[in-house]
Amino acid sequence: MGHSAKRRHELPRMKVKARKVYPHMDTAKWANHLKGCSCNMCCNPRRSKLFSGDELLTMQERRAAAAAY
Ligand SMILES: [Zn+2]
């Protein structure tokens, strides 16, 4: 089963979960990923305007950089 086929197969289960997480949203439109907004707390820190410089890197990348020296 490929990636997309698996996602289609899991969709009914994911919709049930999405309705549990967002009870006010009957359409379960975020069933794919459960991400409902792109505010500074939910978004990718790399794209956030709150951070700059080293803070834009993921924790994994910061650890790798620290280990390199
Ligand atoms: Zn948010």
mmCIF file of C-alpha atoms and ligand atoms in Angstrom:
data_model
loop_
_atom_site.group_PDB
_atom_site.id
_atom_site.type_symbol
_atom_site.label_atom_id
_atom_site.label_comp_id
_atom_site.label_asym_id
_atom_site.label_seq_id
_atom_site.Cartn_x
_atom_site.Cartn_y
_atom_site.Cartn_z
ATOM 1 C CA MET A 1 0.000 0.000 0.000
ATOM 2 C CA GLY A 2 1.463 3.333 -1.044
ATOM 3 C CA HIS A 3 1.559 6.525 0.954
ATOM 4 C CA SER A 4 -1.595 8.061 -0.530
ATOM 5 C CA ALA A 5 -3.516 4.789 -0.526
ATOM 6 C CA LYS A 6 -2.716 4.349 3.146
ATOM 7 C CA ARG A 7 -3.862 7.888 3.936
ATOM 8 C CA ARG A 8 -7.164 7.276 2.094
ATOM 9 C CA HIS A 9 -7.566 3.988 3.931
ATOM 10 C CA GLU A 10 -6.988 5.645 7.327
ATOM 11 C CA LEU A 11 -9.234 8.668 6.607
ATOM 12 C CA PRO A 12 -12.418 7.429 8.362
ATOM 13 C CA ARG A 13 -10.424 6.646 11.502
ATOM 14 C CA MET A 14 -8.663 10.028 11.335
ATOM 15 C CA LYS A 15 -12.005 11.823 10.939
ATOM 16 C CA VAL A 16 -13.306 10.205 14.125
ATOM 17 C CA LYS A 17 -10.161 11.385 15.921
ATOM 18 C CA ALA A 18 -10.434 14.910 14.434
ATOM 19 C CA ARG A 19 -14.039 15.219 15.667
ATOM 20 C CA LYS A 20 -12.827 14.243 19.131
ATOM 21 C CA VAL A 21 -10.072 16.885 19.108
ATOM 22 C CA TYR A 22 -12.217 19.625 17.503
ATOM 23 C CA PRO A 23 -15.805 18.812 18.637
ATOM 24 C CA HIS A 24 -17.167 22.087 17.229
ATOM 25 C CA MET A 25 -16.038 21.200 13.686
ATOM 26 C CA ASP A 26 -18.417 18.593 12.221
ATOM 27 C CA THR A 27 -16.692 18.521 8.828
ATOM 28 C CA ALA A 28 -13.405 17.250 10.360
ATOM 29 C CA LYS A 29 -11.569 19.248 7.726
ATOM 30 C CA TRP A 30 -8.211 18.935 9.513
ATOM 31 C CA ALA A 31 -8.428 15.128 9.692
ATOM 32 C CA ASN A 32 -5.244 14.754 7.641
ATOM 33 C CA HIS A 33 -2.949 16.465 10.119
ATOM 34 C CA LEU A 34 -5.011 17.920 13.037
ATOM 35 C CA LYS A 35 -3.251 21.243 12.552
ATOM 36 C CA GLY A 36 -5.888 23.928 12.888
ATOM 37 C CA CYS A 37 -3.958 27.162 12.653
ATOM 38 C CA SER A 38 -0.580 28.670 11.857
ATOM 39 C CA CYS A 39 -0.037 30.976 14.822
ATOM 40 C CA ASN A 40 3.430 31.338 16.342
ATOM 41 C CA MET A 41 2.864 28.463 18.767
ATOM 42 C CA CYS A 42 1.627 25.968 16.176
ATOM 43 C CA CYS A 43 3.640 26.899 13.114
ATOM 44 C CA ASN A 44 7.024 25.675 11.969
ATOM 45 C CA PRO A 45 9.610 27.634 14.051
ATOM 46 C CA ARG A 46 11.726 27.930 10.912
ATOM 47 C CA ARG A 47 9.043 30.174 9.387
ATOM 48 C CA SER A 48 8.162 32.078 12.549
ATOM 49 C CA LYS A 49 8.957 35.775 12.736
ATOM 50 C CA LEU A 50 9.397 35.492 16.520
ATOM 51 C CA PHE A 51 12.745 33.771 16.142
ATOM 52 C CA SER A 52 15.986 34.676 14.409
ATOM 53 C CA GLY A 53 19.434 33.212 13.853
ATOM 54 C CA ASP A 54 20.165 29.917 15.641
ATOM 55 C CA GLU A 55 16.624 29.737 17.012
ATOM 56 C CA LEU A 56 15.354 29.044 13.496
ATOM 57 C CA LEU A 57 17.108 25.671 13.518
ATOM 58 C CA THR A 58 15.459 22.560 14.875
ATOM 59 C CA MET A 59 16.726 21.091 18.153
ATOM 60 C CA GLN A 60 18.221 18.218 16.169
ATOM 61 C CA GLU A 61 20.209 20.608 13.986
ATOM 62 C CA ARG A 62 21.425 22.591 17.013
ATOM 63 C CA ARG A 63 22.650 19.395 18.660
ATOM 64 C CA ALA A 64 24.447 18.329 15.482
ATOM 65 C CA ALA A 65 26.139 21.733 15.234
ATOM 66 C CA ALA A 66 27.198 21.590 18.887
ATOM 67 C CA ALA A 67 28.638 18.088 18.419
ATOM 68 C CA ALA A 68 30.612 19.160 15.355
ATOM 69 C CA TYR A 69 32.980 21.376 17.397
HETATM 70 ZN ZN ZN B 1 -1.986 28.002 16.724
#
